Coordinates of N, CA, C and O in Angstrom, one line a residue:
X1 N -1.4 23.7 -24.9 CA -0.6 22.9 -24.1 C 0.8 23.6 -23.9 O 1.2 24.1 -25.0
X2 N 1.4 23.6 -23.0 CA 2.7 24.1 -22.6 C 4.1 23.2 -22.7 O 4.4 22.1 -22.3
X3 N 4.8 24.2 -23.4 CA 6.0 23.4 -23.2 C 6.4 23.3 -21.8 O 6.3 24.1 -21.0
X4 N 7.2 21.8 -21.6 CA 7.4 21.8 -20.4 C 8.9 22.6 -20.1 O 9.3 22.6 -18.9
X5 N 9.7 23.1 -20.9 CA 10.4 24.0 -20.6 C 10.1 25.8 -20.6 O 10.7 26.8 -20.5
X6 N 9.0 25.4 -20.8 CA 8.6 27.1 -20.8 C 8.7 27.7 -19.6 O 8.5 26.9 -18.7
X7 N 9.0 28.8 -19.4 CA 9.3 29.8 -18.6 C 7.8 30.0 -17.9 O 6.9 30.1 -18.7
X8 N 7.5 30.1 -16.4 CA 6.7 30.8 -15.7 C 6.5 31.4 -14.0 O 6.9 30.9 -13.0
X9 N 5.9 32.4 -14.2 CA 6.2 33.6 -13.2 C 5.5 32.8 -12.3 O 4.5 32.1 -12.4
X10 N 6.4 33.3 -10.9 CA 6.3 32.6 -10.2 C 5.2 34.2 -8.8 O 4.8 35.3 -9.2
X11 N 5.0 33.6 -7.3 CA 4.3 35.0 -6.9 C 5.5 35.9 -7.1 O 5.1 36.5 -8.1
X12 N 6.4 36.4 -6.9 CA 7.2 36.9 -6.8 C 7.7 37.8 -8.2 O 8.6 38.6 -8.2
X13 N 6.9 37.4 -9.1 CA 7.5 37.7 -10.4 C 8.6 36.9 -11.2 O 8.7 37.0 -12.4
X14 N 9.6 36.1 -10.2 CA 10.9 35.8 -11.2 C 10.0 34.6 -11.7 O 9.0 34.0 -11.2
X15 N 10.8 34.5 -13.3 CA 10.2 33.2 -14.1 C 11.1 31.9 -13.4 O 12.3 32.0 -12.9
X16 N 10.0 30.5 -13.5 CA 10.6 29.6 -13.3 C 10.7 28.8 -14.6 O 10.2 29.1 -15.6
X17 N 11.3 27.8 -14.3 CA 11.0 26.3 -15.5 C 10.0 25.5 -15.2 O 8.8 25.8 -14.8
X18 N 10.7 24.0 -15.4 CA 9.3 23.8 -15.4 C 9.1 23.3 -13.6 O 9.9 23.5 -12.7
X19 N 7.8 22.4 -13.6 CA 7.1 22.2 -12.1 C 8.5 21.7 -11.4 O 8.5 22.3 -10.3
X20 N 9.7 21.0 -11.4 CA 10.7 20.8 -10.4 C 11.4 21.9 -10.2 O 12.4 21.7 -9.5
X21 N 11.2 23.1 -10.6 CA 11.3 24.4 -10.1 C 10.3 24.8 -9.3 O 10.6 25.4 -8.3
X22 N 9.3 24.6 -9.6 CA 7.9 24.9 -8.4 C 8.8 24.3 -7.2 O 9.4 25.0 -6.4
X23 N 8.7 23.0 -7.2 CA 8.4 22.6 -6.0 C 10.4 22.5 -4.6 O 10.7 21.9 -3.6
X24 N 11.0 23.4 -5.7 CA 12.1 23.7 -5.2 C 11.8 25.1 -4.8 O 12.6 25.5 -4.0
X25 N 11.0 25.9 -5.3 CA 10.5 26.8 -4.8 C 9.7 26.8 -3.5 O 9.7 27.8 -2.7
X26 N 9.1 25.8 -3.4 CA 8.0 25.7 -2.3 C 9.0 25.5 -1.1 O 9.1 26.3 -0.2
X27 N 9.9 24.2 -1.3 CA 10.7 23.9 -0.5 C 12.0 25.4 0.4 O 12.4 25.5 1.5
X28 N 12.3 26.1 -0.6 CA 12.9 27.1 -0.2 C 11.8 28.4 0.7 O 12.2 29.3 1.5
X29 N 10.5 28.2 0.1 CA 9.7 28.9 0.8 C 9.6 28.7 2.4 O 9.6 29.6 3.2
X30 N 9.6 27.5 2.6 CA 9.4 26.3 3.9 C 10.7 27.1 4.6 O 10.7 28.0 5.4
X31 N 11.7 26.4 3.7 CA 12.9 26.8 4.7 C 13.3 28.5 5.2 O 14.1 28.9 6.1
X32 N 12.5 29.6 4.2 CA 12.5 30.8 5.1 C 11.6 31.1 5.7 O 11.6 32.2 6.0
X33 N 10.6 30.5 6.0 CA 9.8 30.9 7.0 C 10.0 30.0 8.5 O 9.8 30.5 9.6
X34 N 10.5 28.9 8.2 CA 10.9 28.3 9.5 C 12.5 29.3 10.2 O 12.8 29.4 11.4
X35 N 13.1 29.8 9.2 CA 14.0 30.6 9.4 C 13.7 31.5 10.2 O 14.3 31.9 11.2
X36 N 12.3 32.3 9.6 CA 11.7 33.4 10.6 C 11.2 33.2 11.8 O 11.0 34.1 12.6
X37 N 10.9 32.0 11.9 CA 10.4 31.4 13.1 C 11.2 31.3 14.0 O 10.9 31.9 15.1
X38 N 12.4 30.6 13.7 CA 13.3 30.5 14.7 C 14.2 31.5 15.7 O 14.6 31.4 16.8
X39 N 14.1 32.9 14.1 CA 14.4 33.9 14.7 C 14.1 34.7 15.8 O 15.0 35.5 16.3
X40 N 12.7 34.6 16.1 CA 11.6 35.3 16.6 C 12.3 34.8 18.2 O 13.1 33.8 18.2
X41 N 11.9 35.7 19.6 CA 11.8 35.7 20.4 C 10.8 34.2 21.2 O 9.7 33.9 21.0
X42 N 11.8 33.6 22.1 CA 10.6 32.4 22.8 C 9.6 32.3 22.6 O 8.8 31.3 22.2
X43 N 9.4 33.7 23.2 CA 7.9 34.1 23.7 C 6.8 33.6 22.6 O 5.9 32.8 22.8
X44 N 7.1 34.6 21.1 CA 6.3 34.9 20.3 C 6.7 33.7 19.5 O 5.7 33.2 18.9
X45 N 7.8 32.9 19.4 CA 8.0 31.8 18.6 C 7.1 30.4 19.1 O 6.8 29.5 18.4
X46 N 6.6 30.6 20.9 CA 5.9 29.6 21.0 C 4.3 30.0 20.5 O 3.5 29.2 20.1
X47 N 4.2 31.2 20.7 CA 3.2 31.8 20.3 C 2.5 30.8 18.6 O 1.6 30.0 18.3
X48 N 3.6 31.5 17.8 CA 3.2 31.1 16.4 C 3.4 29.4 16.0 O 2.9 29.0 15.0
X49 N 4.3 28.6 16.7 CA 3.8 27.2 17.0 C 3.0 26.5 16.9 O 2.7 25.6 16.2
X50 N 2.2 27.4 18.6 CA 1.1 26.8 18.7 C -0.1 27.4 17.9 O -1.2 26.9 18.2
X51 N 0.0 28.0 17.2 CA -1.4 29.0 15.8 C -0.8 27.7 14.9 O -1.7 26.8 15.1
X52 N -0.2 27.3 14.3 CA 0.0 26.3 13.7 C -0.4 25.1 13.8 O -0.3 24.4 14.8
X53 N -1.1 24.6 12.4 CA -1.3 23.2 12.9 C -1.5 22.3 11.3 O -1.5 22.8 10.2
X54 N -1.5 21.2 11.6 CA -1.3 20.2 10.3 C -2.0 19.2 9.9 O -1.6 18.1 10.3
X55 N -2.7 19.2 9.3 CA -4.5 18.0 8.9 C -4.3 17.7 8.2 O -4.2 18.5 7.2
X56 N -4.0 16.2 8.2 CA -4.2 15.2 7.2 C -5.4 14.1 7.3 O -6.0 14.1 8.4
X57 N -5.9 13.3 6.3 CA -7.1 12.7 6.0 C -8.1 12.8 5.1 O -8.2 13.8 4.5
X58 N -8.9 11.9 5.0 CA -9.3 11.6 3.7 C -10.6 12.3 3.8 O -11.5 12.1 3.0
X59 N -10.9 13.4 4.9 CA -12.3 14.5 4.8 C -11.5 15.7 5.0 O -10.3 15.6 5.5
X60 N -12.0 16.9 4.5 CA -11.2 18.2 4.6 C -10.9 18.6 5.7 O -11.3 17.7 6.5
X61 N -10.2 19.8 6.5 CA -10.5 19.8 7.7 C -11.5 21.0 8.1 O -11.7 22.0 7.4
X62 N -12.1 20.8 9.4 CA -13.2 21.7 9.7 C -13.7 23.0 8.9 O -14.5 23.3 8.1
X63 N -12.4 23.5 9.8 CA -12.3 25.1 9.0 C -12.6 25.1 7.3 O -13.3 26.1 7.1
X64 N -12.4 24.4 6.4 CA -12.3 24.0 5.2 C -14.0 23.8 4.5 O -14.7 24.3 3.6
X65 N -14.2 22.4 5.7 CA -15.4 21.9 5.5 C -17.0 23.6 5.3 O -18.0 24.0 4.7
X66 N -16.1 24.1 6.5 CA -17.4 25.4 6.9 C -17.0 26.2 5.4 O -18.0 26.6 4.7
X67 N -15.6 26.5 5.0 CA -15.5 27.1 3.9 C -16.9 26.8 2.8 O -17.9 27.5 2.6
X68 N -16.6 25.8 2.2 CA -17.8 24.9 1.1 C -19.2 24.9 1.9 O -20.0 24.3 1.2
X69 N -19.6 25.2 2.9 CA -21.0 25.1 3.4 C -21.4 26.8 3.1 O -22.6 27.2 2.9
X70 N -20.5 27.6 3.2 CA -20.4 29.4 3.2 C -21.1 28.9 1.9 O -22.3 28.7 1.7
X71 N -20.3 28.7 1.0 CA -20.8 28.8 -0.6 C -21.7 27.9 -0.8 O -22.7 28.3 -1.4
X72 N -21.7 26.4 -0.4 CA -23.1 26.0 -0.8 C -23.7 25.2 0.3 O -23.2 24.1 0.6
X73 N -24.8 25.9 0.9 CA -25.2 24.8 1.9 C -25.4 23.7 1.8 O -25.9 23.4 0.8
X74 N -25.0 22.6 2.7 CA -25.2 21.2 2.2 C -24.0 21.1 2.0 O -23.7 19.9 2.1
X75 N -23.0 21.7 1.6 CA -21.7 21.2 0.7 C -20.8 19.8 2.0 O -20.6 18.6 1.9
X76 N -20.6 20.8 2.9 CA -20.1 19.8 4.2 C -20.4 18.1 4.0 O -19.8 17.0 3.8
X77 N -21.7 18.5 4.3 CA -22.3 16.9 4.4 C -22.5 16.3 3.5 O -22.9 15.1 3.7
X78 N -22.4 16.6 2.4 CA -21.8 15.8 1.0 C -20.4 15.2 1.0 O -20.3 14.1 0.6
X79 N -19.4 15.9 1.4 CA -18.4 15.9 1.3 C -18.0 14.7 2.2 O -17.4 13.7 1.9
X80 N -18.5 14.9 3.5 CA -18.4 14.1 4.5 C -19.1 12.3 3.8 O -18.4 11.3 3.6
X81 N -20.4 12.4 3.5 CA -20.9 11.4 3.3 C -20.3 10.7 2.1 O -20.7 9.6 1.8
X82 N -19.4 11.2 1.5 CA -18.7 10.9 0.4 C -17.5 9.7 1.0 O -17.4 8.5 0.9
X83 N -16.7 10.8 1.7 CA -15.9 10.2 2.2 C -16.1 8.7 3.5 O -15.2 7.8 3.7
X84 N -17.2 8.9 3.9 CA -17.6 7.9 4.4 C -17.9 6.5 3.3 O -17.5 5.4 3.4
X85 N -18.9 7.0 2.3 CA -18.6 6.1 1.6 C -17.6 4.9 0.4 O -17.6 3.8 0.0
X86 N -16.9 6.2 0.4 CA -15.3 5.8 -0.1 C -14.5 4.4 0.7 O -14.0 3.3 0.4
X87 N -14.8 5.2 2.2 CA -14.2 4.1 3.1 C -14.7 2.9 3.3 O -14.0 1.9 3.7
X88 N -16.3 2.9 2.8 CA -17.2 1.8 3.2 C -16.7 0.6 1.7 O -16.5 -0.6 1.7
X89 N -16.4 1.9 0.4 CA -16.5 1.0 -0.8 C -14.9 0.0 -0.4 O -14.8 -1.2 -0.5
X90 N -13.6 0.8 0.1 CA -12.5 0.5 0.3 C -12.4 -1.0 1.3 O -12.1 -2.1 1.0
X91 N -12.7 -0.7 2.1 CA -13.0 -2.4 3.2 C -13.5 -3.1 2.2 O -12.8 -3.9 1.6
X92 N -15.1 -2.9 1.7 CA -15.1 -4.0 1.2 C -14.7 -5.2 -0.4 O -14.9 -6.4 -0.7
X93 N -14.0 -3.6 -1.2 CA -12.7 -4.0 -1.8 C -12.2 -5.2 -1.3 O -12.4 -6.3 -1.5
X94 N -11.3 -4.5 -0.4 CA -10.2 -5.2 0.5 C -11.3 -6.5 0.9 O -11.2 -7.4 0.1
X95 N -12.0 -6.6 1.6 CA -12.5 -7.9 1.8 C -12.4 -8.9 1.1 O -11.7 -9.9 1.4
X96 N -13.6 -8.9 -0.3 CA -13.2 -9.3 -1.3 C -11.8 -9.8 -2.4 O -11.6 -10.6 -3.3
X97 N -10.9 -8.9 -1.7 CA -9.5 -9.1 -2.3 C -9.1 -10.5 -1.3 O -8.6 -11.6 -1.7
X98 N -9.4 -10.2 -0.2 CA -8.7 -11.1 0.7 C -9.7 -12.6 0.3 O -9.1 -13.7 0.2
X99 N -11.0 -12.5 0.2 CA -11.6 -13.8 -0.4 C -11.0 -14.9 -1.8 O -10.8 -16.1 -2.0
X100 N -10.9 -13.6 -2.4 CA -10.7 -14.7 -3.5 C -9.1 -14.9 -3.5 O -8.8 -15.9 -4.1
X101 N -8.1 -14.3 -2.9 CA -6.6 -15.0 -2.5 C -6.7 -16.2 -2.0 O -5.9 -17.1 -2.4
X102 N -7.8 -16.3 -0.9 CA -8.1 -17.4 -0.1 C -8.1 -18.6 -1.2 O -7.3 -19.5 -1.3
X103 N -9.5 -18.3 -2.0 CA -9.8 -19.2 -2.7 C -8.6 -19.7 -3.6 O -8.2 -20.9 -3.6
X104 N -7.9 -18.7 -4.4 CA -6.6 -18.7 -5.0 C -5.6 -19.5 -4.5 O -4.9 -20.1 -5.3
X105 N -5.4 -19.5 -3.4 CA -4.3 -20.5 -2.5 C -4.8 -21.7 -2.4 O -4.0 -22.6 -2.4
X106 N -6.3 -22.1 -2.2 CA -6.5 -23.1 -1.8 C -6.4 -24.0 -3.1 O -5.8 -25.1 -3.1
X107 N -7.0 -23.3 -4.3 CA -6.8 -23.7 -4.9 C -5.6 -24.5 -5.8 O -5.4 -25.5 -6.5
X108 N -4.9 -23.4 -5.4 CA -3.0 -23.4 -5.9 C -2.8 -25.2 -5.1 O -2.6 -26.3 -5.8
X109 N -2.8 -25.0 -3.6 CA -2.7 -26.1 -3.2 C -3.5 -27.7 -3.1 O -3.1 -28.7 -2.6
X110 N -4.5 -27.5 -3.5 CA -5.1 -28.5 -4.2 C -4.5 -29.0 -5.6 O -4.3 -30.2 -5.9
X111 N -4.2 -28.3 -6.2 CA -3.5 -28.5 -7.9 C -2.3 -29.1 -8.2 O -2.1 -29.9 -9.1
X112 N -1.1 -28.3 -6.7 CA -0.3 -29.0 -6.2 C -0.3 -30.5 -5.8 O 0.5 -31.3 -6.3
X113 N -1.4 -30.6 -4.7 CA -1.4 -32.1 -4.2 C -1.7 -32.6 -5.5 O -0.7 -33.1 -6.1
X114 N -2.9 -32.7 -6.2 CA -3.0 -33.8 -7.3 C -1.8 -34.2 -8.3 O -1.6 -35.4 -8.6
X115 N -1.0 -32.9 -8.9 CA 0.0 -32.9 -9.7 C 1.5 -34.3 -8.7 O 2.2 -35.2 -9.1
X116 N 1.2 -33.8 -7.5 CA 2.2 -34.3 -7.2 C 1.9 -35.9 -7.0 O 2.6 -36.9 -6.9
X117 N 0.6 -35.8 -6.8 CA 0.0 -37.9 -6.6 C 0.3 -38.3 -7.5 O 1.1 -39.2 -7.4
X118 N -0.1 -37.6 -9.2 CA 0.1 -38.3 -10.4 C 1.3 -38.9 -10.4 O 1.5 -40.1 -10.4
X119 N 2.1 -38.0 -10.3 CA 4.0 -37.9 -10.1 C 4.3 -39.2 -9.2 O 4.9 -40.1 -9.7
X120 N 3.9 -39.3 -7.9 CA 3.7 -39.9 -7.5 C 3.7 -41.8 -7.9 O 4.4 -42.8 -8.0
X121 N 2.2 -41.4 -8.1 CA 1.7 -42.9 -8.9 C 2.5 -43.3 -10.3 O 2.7 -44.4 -10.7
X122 N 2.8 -42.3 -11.0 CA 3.3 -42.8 -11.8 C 4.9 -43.4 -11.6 O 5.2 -44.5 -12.1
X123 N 5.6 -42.6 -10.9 CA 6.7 -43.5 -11.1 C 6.7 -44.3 -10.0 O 7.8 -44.7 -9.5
X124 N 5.3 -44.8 -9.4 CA 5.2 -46.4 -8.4 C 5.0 -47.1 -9.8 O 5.7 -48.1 -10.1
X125 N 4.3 -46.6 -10.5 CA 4.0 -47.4 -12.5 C 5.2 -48.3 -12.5 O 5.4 -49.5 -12.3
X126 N 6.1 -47.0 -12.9 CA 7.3 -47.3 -13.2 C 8.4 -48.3 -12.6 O 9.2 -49.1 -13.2
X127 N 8.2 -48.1 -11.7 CA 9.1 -49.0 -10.5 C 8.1 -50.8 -11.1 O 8.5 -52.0 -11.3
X128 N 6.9 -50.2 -11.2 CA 6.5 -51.9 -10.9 C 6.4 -52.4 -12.6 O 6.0 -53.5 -12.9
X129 N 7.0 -51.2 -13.7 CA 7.1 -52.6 -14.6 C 8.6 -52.8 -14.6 O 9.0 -53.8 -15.2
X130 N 9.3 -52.0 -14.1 CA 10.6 -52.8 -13.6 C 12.0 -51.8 -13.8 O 13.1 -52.1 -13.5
X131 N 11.5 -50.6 -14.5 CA 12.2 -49.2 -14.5 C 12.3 -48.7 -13.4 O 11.7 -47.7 -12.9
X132 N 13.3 -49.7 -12.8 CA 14.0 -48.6 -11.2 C 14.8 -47.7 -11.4 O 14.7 -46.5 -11.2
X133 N 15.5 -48.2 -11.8 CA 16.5 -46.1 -12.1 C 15.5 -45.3 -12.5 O 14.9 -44.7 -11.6
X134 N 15.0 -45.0 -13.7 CA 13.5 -43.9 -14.1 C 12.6 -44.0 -12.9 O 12.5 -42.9 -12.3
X135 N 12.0 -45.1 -12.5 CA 11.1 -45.3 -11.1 C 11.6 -44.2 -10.5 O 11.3 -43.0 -10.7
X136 N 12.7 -44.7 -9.5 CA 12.6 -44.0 -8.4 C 13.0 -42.5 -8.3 O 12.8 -41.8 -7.3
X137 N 13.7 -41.9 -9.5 CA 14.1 -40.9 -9.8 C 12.9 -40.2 -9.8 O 12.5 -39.5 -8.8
X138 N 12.3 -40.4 -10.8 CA 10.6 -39.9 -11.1 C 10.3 -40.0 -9.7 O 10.2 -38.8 -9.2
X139 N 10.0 -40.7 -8.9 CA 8.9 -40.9 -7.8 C 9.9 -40.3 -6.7 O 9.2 -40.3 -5.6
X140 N 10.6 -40.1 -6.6 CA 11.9 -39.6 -5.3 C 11.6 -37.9 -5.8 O 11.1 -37.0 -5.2
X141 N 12.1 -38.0 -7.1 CA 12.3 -36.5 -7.3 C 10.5 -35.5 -6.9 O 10.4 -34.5 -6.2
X142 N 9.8 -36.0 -7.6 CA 8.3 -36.0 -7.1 C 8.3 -35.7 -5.4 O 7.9 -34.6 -4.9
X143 N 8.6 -36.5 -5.0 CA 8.6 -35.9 -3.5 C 9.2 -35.7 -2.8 O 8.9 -35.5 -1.6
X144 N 10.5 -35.8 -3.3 CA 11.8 -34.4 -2.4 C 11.0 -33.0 -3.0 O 10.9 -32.1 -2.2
X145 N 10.4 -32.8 -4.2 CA 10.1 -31.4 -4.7 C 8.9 -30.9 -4.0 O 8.6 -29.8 -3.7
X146 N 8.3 -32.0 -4.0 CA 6.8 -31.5 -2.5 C 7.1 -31.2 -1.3 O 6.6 -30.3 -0.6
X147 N 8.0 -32.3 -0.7 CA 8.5 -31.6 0.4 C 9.1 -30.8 0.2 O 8.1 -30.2 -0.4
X148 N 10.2 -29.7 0.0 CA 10.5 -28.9 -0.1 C 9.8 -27.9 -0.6 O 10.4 -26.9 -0.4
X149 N 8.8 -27.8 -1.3 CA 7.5 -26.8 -1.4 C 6.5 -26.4 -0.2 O 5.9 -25.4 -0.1
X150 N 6.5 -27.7 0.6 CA 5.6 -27.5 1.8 C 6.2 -26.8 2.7 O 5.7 -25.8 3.3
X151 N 7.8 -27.6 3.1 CA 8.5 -27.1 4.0 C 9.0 -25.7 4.2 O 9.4 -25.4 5.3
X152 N 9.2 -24.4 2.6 CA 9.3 -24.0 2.4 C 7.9 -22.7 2.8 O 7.8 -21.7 3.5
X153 N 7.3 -23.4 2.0 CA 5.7 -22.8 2.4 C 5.3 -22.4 3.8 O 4.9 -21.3 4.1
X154 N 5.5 -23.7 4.9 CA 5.1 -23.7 6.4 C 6.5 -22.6 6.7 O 6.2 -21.6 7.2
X155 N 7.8 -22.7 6.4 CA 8.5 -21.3 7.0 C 8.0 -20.0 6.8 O 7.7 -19.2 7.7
X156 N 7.8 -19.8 5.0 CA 7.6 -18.7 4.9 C 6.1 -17.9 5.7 O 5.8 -16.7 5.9
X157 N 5.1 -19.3 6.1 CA 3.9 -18.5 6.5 C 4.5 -18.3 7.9 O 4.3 -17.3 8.6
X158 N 5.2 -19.3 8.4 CA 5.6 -18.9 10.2 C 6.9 -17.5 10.4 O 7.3 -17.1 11.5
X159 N 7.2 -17.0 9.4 CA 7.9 -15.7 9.3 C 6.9 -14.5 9.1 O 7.0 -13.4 9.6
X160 N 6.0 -14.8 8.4 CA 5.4 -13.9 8.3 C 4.4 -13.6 9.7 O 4.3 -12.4 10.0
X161 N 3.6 -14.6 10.5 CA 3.3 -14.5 11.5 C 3.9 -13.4 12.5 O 3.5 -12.5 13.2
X162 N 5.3 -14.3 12.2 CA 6.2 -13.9 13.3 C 6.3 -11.7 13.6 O 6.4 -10.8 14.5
X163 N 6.4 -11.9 11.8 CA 6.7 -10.2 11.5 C 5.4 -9.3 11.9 O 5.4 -8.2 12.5
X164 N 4.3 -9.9 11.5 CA 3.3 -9.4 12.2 C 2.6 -9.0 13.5 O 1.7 -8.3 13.9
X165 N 3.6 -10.2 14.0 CA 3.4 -10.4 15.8 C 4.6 -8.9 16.3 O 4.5 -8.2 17.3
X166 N 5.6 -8.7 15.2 CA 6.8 -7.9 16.1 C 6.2 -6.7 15.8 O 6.4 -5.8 16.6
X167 N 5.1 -6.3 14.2 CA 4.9 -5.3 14.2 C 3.5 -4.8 15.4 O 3.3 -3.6 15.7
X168 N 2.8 -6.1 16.1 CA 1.6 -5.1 16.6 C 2.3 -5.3 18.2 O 1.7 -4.8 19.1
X169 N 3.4 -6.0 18.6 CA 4.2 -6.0 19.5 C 4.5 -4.3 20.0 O 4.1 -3.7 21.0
X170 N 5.4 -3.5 18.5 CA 6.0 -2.3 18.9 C 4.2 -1.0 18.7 O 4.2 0.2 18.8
X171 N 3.7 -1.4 18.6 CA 2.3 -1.1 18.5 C 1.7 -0.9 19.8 O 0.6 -0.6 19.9

């Protein structure tokens, strides 16, 4: 195992420290070659532009894929069917995630309602053996606190609609 201050050669030969030297290295790499780029003549700078290009995603890209098929036939379509099934395991993740929230909220709000009937009924109890100050406190406070739970609730889901609606709006 390496110390993480140990010294290492970088292509160039000079030693670095540790990886936040790599990748200050990489970054300085970036920045002189875009330097050379810019240097270059129109002509040849649109030239090497357009030879450039940038693949991201969760399958390799082409050129890549044929690489691993050179060395082992079959490799591609492994690779591929892989990633296809990643994506298939991912949705239905997510599916399942979104089911049991469901169930989770409904539940939440079921537990809610009953907690607050008890609350409720009990300080109507109270009121009727003749404990009105406790009564109504108990049974007022009970449901100023549900309303304002619900009221609260119905905003926060009609904001979130709303954010959703502005996000596939600029979409």
């Amino acid at each position: 195992m390496k110390n993480q201050n140990s010294m290492e050669p970088n292509e160039d030969g000079k030693e670095l420290k540790n990886s936040e030297s790599l990748d200050e290295t990489d970054n300085n790499e970036v920045e002189a070659t875009v330097g050379h780029i810019e240097k270059l003549a129109p002509k040849q700078r649109d030239e090497v532009i357009s030879k450039l290009e940038m693949y991201s995603g969760p399958i390799p890209h082409p050129d890549i894929l044929k690489k691993y098929n050179d060395i082992d036939p079959g490799a591609a379509k492994k690779i591929i069917d892989n990633g296809v099934q990643e994506s298939v395991h991912r949705r239905s993740m997510e599916s399942e995630y979104l089911k049991q929230d469901t169930l989770r909220k409904r539940r939440r709000d079921w537990m809610g309602f009953l907690i607050g009937l008890i609350g409720l009924v009990f300080g109507f109890y109270l009121l009727y053996l003749g404990h009105t100050v406790v009564g109504t406190i108990f049974s007022g406070g009970t449901l100023v606190t549900l309303v304002s739970v619900f009221a609260s609730k119905s905003n926060s889901d009609s904001s979130e609609k709303d954010d959703s609606n502005s996000v596939e709006k600029e979409n």
